[in-house]
Structure formats: structure tokens, C-alpha cells
PDB file of C-alpha atoms and ligand atoms in Angstrom:
ATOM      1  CA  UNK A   1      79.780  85.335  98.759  1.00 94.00           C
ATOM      2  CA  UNK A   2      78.952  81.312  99.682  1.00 93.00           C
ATOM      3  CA  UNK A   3      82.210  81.167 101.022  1.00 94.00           C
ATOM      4  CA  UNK A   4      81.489  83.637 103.703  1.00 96.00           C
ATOM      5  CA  UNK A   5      79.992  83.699 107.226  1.00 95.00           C
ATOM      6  CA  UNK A   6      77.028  85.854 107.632  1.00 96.00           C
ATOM      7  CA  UNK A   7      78.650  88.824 109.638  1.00 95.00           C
ATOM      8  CA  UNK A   8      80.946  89.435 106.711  1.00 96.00           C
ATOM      9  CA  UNK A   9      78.672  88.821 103.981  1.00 97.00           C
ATOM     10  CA  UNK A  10      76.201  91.721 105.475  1.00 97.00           C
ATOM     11  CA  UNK A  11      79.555  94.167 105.736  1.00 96.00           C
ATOM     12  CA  UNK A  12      80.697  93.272 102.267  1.00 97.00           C
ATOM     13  CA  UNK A  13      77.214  94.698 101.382  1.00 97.00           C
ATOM     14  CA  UNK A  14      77.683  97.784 103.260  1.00 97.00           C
ATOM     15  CA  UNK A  15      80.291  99.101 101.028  1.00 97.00           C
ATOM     16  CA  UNK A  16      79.265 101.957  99.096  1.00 97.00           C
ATOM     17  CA  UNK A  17      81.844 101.547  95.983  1.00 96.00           C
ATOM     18  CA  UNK A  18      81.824  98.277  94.408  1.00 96.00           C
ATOM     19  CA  UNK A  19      85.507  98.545  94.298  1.00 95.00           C
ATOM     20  CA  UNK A  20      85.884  98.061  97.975  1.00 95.00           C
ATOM     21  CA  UNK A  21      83.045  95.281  98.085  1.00 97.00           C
ATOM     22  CA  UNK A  22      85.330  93.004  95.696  1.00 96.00           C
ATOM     23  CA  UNK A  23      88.693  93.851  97.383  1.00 96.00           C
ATOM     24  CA  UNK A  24      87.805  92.795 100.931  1.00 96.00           C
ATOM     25  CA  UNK A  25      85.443  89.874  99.154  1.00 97.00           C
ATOM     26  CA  UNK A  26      88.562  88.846  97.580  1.00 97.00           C
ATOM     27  CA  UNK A  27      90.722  88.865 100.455  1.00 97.00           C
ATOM     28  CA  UNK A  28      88.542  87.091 102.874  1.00 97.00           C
ATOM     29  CA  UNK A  29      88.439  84.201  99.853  1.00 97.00           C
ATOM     30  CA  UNK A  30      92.177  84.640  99.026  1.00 97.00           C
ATOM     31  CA  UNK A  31      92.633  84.236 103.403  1.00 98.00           C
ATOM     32  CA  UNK A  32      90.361  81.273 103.905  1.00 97.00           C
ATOM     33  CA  UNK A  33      92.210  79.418 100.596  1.00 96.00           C
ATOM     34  CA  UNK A  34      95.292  79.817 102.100  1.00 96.00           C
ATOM     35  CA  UNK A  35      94.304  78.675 105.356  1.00 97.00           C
ATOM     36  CA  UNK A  36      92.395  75.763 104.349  1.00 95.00           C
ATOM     37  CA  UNK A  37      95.512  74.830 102.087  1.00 94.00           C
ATOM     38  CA  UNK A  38      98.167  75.110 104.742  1.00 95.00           C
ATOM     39  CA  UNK A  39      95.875  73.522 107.226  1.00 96.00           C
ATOM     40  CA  UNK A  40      93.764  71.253 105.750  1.00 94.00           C
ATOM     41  CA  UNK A  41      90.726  72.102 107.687  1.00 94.00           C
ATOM     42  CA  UNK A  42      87.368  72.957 105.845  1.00 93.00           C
ATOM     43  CA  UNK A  43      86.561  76.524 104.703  1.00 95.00           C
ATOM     44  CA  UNK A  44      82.948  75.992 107.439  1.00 93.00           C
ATOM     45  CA  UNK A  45      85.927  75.766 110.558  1.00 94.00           C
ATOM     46  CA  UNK A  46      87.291  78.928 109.285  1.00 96.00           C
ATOM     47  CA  UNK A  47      86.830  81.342 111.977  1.00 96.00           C
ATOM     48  CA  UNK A  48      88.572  84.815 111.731  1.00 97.00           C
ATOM     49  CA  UNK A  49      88.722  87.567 114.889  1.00 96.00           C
ATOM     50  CA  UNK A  50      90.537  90.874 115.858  1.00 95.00           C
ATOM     51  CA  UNK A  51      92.310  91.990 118.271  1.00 96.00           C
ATOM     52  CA  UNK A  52      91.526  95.023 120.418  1.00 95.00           C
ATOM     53  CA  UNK A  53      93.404  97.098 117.643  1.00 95.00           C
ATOM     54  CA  UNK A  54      91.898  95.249 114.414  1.00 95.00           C
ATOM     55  CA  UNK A  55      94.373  93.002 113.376  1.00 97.00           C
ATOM     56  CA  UNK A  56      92.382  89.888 111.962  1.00 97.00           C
ATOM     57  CA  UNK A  57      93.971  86.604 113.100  1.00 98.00           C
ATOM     58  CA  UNK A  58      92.607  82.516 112.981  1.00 98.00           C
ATOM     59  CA  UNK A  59      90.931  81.694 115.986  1.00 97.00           C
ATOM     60  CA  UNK A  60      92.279  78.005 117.312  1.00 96.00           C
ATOM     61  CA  UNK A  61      95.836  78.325 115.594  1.00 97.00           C
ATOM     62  CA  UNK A  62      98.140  80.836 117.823  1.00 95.00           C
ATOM     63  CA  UNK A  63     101.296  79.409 115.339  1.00 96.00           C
ATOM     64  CA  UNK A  64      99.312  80.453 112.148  1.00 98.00           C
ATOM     65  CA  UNK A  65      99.808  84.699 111.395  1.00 98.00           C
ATOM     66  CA  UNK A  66      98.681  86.682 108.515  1.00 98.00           C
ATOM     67  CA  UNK A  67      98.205  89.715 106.861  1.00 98.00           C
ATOM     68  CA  UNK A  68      96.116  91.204 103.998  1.00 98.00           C
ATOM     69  CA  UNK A  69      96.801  94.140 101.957  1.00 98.00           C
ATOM     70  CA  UNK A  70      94.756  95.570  98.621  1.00 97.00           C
ATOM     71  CA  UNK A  71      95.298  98.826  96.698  1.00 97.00           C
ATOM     72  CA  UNK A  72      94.400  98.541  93.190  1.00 95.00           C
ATOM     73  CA  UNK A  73      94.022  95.768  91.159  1.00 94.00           C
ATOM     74  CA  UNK A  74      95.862  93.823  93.808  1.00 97.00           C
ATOM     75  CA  UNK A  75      94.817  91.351  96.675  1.00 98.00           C
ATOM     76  CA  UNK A  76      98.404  90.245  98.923  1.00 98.00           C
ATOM     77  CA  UNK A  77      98.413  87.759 101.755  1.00 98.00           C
ATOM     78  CA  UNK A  78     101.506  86.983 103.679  1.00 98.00           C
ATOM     79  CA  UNK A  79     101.014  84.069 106.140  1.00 98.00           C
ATOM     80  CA  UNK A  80     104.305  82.838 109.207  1.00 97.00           C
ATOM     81  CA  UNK A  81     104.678  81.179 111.897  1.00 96.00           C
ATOM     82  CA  UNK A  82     105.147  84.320 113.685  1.00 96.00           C
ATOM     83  CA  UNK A  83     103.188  87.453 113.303  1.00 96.00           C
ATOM     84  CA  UNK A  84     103.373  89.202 109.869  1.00 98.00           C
ATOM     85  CA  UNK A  85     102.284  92.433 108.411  1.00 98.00           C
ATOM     86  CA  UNK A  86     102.184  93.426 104.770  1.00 98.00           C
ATOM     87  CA  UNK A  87     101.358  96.263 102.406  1.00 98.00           C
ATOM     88  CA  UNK A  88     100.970  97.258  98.685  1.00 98.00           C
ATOM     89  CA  UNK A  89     100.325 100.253  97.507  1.00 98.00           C
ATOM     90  CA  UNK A  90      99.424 101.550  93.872  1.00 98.00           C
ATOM     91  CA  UNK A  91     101.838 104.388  92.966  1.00 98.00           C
ATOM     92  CA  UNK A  92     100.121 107.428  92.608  1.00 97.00           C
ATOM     93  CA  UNK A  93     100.274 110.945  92.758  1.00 95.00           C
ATOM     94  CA  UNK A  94     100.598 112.289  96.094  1.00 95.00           C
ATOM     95  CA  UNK A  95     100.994 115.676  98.217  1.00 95.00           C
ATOM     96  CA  UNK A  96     104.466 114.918  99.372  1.00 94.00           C
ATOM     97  CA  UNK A  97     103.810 117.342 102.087  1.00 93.00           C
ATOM     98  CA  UNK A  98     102.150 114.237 103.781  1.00 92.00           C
ATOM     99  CA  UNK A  99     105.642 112.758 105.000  1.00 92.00           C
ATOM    100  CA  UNK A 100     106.036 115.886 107.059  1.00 89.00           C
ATOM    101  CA  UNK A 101     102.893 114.340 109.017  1.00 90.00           C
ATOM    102  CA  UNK A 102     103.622 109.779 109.043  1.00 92.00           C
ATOM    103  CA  UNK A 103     107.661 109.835 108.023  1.00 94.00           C
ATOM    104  CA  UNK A 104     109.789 110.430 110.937  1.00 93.00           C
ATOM    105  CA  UNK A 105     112.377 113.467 110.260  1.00 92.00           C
ATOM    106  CA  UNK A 106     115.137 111.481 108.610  1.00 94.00           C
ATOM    107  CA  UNK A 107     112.721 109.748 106.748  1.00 96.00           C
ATOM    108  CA  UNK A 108     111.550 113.346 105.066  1.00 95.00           C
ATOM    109  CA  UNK A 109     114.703 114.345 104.625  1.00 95.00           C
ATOM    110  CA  UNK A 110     116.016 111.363 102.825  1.00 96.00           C
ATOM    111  CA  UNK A 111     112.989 111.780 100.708  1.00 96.00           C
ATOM    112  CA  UNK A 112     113.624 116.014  99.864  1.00 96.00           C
ATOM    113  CA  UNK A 113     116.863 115.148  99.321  1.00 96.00           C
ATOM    114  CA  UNK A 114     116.110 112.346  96.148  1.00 96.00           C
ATOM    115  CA  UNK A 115     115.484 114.186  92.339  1.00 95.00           C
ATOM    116  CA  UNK A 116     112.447 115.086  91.600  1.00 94.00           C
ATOM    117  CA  UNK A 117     111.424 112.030  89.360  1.00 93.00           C
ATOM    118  CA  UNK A 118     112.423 109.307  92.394  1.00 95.00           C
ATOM    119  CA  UNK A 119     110.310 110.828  94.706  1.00 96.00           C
ATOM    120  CA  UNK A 120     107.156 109.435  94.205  1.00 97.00           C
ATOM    121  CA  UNK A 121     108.719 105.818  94.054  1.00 96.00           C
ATOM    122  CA  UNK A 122     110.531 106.468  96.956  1.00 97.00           C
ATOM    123  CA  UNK A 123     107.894 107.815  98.801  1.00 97.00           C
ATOM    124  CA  UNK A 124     105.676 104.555  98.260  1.00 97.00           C
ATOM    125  CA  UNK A 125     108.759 102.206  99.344  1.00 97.00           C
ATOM    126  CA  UNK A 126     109.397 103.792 102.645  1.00 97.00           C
ATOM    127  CA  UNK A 127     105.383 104.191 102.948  1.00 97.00           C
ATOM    128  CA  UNK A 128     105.088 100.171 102.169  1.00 98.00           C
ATOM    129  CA  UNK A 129     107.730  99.830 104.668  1.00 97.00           C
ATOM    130  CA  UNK A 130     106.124 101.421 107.411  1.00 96.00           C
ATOM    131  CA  UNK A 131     102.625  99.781 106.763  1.00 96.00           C
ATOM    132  CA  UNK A 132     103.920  96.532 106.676  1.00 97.00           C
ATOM    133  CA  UNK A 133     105.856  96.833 110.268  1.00 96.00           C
ATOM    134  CA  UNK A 134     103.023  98.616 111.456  1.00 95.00           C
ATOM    135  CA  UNK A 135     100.581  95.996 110.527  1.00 96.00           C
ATOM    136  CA  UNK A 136     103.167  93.105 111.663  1.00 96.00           C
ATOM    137  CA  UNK A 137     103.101  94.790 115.455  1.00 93.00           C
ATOM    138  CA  UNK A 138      99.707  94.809 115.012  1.00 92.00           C
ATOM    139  CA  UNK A 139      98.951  98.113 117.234  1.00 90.00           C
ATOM    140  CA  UNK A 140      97.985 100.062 113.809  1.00 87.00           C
ATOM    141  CA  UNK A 141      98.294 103.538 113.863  1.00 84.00           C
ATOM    142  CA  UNK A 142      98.677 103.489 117.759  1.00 86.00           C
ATOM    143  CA  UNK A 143     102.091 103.048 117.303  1.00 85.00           C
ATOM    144  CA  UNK A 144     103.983 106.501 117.490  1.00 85.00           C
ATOM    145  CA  UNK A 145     105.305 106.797 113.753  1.00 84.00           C
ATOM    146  CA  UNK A 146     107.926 108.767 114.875  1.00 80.00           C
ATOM    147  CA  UNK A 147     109.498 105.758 116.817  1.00 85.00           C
ATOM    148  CA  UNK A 148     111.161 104.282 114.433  1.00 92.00           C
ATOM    149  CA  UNK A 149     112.584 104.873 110.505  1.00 94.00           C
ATOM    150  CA  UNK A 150     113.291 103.052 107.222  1.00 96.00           C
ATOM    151  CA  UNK A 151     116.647 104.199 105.408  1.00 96.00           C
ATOM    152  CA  UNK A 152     116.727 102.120 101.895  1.00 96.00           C
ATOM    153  CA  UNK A 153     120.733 102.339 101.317  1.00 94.00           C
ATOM    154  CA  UNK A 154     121.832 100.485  97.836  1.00 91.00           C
ATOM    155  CA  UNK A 155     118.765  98.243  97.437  1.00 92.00           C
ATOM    156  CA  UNK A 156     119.280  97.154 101.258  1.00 94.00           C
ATOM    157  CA  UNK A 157     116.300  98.096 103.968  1.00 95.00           C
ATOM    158  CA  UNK A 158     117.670 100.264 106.970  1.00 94.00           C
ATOM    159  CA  UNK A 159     115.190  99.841 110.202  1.00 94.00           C
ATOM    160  CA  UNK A 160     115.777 101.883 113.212  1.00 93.00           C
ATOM    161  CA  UNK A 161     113.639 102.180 116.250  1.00 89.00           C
ATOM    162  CA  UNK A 162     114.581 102.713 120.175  1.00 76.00           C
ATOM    163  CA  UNK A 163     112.457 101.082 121.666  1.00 73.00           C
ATOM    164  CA  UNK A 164     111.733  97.893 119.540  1.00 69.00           C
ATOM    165  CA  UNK A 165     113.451  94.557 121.069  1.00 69.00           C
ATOM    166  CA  UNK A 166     112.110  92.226 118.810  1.00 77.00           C
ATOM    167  CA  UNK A 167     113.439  91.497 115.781  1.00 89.00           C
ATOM    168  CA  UNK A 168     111.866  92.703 112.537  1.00 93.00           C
ATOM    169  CA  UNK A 169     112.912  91.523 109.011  1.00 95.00           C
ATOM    170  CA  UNK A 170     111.977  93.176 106.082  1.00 96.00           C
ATOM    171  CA  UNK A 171     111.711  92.203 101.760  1.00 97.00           C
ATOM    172  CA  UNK A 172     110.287  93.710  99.055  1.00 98.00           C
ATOM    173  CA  UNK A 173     108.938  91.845  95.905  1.00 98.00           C
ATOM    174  CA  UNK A 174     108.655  93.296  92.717  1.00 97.00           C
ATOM    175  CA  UNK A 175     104.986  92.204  91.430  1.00 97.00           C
ATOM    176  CA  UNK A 176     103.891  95.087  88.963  1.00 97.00           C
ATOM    177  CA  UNK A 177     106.003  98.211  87.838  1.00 95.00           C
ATOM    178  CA  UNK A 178     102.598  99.910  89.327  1.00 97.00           C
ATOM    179  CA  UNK A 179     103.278  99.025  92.554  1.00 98.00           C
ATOM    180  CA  UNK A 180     105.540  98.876  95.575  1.00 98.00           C
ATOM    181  CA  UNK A 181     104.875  95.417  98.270  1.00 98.00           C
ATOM    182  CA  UNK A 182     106.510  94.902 100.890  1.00 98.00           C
ATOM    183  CA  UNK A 183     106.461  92.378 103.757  1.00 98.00           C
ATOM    184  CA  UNK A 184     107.729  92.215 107.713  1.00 97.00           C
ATOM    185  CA  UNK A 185     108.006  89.090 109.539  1.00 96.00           C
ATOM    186  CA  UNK A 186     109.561  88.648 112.709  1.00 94.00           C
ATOM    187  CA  UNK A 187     110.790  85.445 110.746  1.00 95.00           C
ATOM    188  CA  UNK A 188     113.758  85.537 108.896  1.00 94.00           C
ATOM    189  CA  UNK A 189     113.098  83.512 105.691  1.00 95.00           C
ATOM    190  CA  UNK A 190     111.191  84.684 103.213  1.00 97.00           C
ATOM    191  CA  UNK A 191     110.164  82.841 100.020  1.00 97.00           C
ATOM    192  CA  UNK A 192     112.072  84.163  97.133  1.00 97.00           C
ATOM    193  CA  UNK A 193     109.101  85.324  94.680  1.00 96.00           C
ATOM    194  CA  UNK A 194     105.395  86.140  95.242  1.00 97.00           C
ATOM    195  CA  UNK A 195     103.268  83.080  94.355  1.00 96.00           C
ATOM    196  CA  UNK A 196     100.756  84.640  92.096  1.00 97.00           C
ATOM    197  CA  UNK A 197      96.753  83.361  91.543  1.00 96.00           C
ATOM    198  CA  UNK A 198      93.692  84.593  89.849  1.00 95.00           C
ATOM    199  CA  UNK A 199      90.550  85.655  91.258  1.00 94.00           C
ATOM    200  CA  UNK A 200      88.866  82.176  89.306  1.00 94.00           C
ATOM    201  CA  UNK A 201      92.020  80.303  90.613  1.00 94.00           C
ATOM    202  CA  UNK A 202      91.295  80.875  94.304  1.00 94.00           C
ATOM    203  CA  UNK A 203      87.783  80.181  93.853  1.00 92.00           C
ATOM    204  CA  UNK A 204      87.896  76.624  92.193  1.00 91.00           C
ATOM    205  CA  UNK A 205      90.490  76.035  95.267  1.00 90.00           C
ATOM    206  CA  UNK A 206      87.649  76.731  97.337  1.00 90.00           C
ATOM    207  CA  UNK A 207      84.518  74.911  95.846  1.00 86.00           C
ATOM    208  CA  UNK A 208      86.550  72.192  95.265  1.00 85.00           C
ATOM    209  CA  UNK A 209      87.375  71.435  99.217  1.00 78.00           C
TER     210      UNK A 209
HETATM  211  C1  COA B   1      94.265  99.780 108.902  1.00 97.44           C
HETATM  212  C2  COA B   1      95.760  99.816 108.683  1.00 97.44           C
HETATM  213  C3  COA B   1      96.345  98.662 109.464  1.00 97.44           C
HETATM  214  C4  COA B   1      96.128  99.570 107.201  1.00 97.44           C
HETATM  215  O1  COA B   1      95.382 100.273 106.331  1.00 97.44           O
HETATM  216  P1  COA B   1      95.605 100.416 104.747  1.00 97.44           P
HETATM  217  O2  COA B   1      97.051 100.456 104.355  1.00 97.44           O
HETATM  218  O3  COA B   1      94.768 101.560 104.375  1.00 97.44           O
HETATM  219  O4  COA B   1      94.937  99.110 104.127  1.00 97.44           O
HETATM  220  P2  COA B   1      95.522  97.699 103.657  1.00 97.44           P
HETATM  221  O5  COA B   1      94.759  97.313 102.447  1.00 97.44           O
HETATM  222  O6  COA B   1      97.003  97.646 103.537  1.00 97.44           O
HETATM  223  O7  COA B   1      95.153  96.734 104.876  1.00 97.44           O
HETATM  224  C5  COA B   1      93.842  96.568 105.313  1.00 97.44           C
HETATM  225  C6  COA B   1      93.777  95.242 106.031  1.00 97.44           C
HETATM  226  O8  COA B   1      94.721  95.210 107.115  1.00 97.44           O
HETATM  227  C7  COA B   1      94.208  94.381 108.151  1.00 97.44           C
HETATM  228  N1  COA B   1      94.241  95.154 109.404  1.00 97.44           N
HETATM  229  C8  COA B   1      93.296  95.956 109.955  1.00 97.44           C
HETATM  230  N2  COA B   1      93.743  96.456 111.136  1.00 97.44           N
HETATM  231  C9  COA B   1      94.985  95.952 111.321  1.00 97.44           C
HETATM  232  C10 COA B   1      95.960  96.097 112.356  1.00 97.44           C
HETATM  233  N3  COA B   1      95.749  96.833 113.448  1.00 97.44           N
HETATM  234  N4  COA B   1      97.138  95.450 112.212  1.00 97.44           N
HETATM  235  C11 COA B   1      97.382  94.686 111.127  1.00 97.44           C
HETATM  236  N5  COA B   1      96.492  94.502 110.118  1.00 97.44           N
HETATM  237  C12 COA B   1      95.313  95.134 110.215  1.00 97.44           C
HETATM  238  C13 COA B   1      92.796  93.956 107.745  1.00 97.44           C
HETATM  239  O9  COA B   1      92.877  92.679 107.151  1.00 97.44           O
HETATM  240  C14 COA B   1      92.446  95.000 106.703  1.00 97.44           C
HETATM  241  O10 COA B   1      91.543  94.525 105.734  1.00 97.44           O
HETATM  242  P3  COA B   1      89.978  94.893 105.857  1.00 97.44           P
HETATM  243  O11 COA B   1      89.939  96.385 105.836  1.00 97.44           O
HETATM  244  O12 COA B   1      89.377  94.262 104.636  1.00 97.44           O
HETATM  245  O13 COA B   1      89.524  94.305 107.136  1.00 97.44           O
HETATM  246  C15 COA B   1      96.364 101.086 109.277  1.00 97.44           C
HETATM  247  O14 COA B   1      97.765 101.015 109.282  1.00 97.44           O
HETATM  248  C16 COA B   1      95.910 102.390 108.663  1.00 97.44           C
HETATM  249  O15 COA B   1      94.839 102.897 108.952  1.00 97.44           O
HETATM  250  N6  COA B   1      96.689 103.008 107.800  1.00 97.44           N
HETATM  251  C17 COA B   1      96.302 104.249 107.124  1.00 97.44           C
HETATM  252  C18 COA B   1      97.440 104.841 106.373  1.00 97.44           C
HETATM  253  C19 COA B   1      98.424 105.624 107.249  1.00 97.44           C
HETATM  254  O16 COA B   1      98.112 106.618 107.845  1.00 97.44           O
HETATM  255  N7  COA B   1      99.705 105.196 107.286  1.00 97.44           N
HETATM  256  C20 COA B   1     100.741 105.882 107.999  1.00 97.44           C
HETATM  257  C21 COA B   1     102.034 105.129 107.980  1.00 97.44           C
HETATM  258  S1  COA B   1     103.058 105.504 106.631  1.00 97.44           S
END
């Protein structure tokens, strides 16, 4: 918690499950490691806002983006030049009734349509996939979900939407059989594999700045 401004140490404490307290304490540490790595500034200059929809972003540096996602025992940053969203999930049970209400129609039906044991998998891919665009544009859950769909067609991510000009790009690492990650950029590299640190790692980056 010495890493951390005031205003986020007191909302850290707020949490009522633990669980939550360590994943966001983690990510803010994970965050300001990265960000004192790639920019060689101090972890004191480290200032984080939002926007007006949430999306936390480094005051002073309008070429530095990132994201943060946590779901289990997992803490994911994904940092560009331009803006970036990510998301990982834990796979778990769900009411697959729920795409009827966030997957746009062809997204449900490519989803009825798999056998019943690739369901729950392929749920959590296309559900990745739309967190992680959602979070790149940044609007959150603003954004109509039924403006746009994912389509995975052998191994290869399908994105369709009307209205968006920009260009999206889209990868998905494999980090934990667990789990489904994925990652939008509006850049079109992507590093090849997920660089992967402990907890006690990120720390000793930090108290030894
Ligand atoms: C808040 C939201 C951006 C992501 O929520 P989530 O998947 O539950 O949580 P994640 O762990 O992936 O991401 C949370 C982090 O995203 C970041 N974030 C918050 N608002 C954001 C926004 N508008 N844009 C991008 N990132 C945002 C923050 O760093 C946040 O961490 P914090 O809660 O510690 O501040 C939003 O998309 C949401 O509420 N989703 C709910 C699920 C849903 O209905 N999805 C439908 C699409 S399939």
C-alpha cells in the first residue's frame, strides 16, 4: 500500500472482500511498474485519471495507453502507443441465456450452434473479445453491444461493426488452460507471448526505483 497515493489507498480499503482489495492493489502496482519501467520516471510522478466514462489513463503522457484486467488469480496489463483495451476472464459456469442480452444475434447463434462441451469456452472467447474492444474505445458499456460482432473462424478473429472507422486489431494469448485473454489495440503489432511476473517480482521492481 506505500506505493499508493492516498485517494486509492482509502478505496482499496473500502472493498468489502479481500479478494477485490488485492486485485485492484495489484494492478495499480503491476500499472505504476510498468510505467515507471517504460518511462523512467519515479513511482511519486505517477499520476493516474479517468475519463468521463472511467477509463484510467497517465496524466502528462497522451502517447502512453493502457489497460488492466483481473478475474481470478490473474492481474493483465496491456500498455501502446495508441489506446488499448484488454480482458481475462476465468472460465466458469455460466447461464448461457446471458448472450441473448451482451452478444449481438450472430454472435448467439454462432454460439447455439457449437456442441454442448465448446460452449462455455466459446462463450468466454467471444466475451474476452468484446471486453477488450470495449475497453480499448474506452466508452464502456455505453457503447451499443449490438454494433458490432466477433466471428472466431479457424483460430482467426472475425470483427464486424458499421459504424467503426478506426481500425481495431485483435490477439489472444494462451496464459492458463483456466482462462481466456485477449487484447485490442488500434496498433497492429503485438508481442508474441505474455511477459509473465509475480506479485514479489513487481514489488522489488518498485522499492528498488
Ligand atoms: C468496467 C468495464 C470496462 C470492465 O469491467 P470488467 O470486465 O468487469 O473488469 P476488468 O477486470 O476486465 O476491468 C476493470 C478495469 O478496467 C478499467 N476500466 C474501467 N472503466 C473502463 C472503461 N470505460 N474503459 C476501459 N477500461 C476501463 C479499470 O482499470 C478497471 O479496474 P478497476 O476496477 O480496478 O478500476 C465494463 O466493460 C463493464 O462494466 N463490464 C461488465 C461486463 C459486461 O456487461 N460485459 C458485456 C460485454 S460482453
Amino acid at each position: 500500500m506505500g506505493f499508493l497515493p492516498k485517494e486509492k489507498k482509502d478505496k482499496i480499503k473500502r472493498f468489502i472482500k479481500y479478494e477485490d482489495a488485492l486485485m485492484s492493489l495489484t494492478a495499480e502496482i503491476l500499472i505504476r511498474a510498468v510505467v515507471c519501467s517504460k518511462l523512467g520516471i519515479k513511482n511519486e510522478s505517477v499520476k493516474f485519471n479517468r475519463t468521463t466514462y472511467g477509463k484510467p489513463y497517465l496524466e502528462g503522457y497522451d502517447d502512453f495507453h493502457f489497460n488492466l484486467s483481473h478475474s481470478g488469480s490473474w492481474v493483465v496489463c496491456a500498455v501502446s502507443s495508441k489506446p488499448v483495451g484488454i480482458d481475462i476472464e476465468k472460465i466458469r459456469e455460466v447461464d448461457l441465456d446471458i448472450a441473448k442480452r451482451f452478444f449481438s444475434k450472430e454472435e448467439a447463434s454462432d454460439l447455439f450452434a457449437k456442441e454442448d462441451n465448446e460452449k462455455t469456452e466459446y462463450f468466454f472467447e467471444l466475451w474476452t473479445l468484446k471486453e477488450s474492444y470495449i475497453k480499448a474505445d474506452g466508452r464502456g458499456l455505453s457503447l451499443p453491444l449490438n454494433s458490432f460482432f466477433f466471428r472466431i473462424e479457424n483460430d482467426n478473429v472475425i470483427f464486424v461493426s458499421e459504424s467503426e472507422k478506426k481500425k481495431f486489431f485483435f490477439k489472444r494469448y494462451d496464459i492458463d488452460k483456466g482462462y481466456k485473454l485477449a487484447v485490442c489495440s488500434m496498433e497492429s503489432h503485438f508481442p508474441e507471448d505474455v511477459e509473465i511476473k509475480s506479485f514479489e517480482e513487481v514489488c522489488k521492481f518498485l522499492c528498488e526505483r
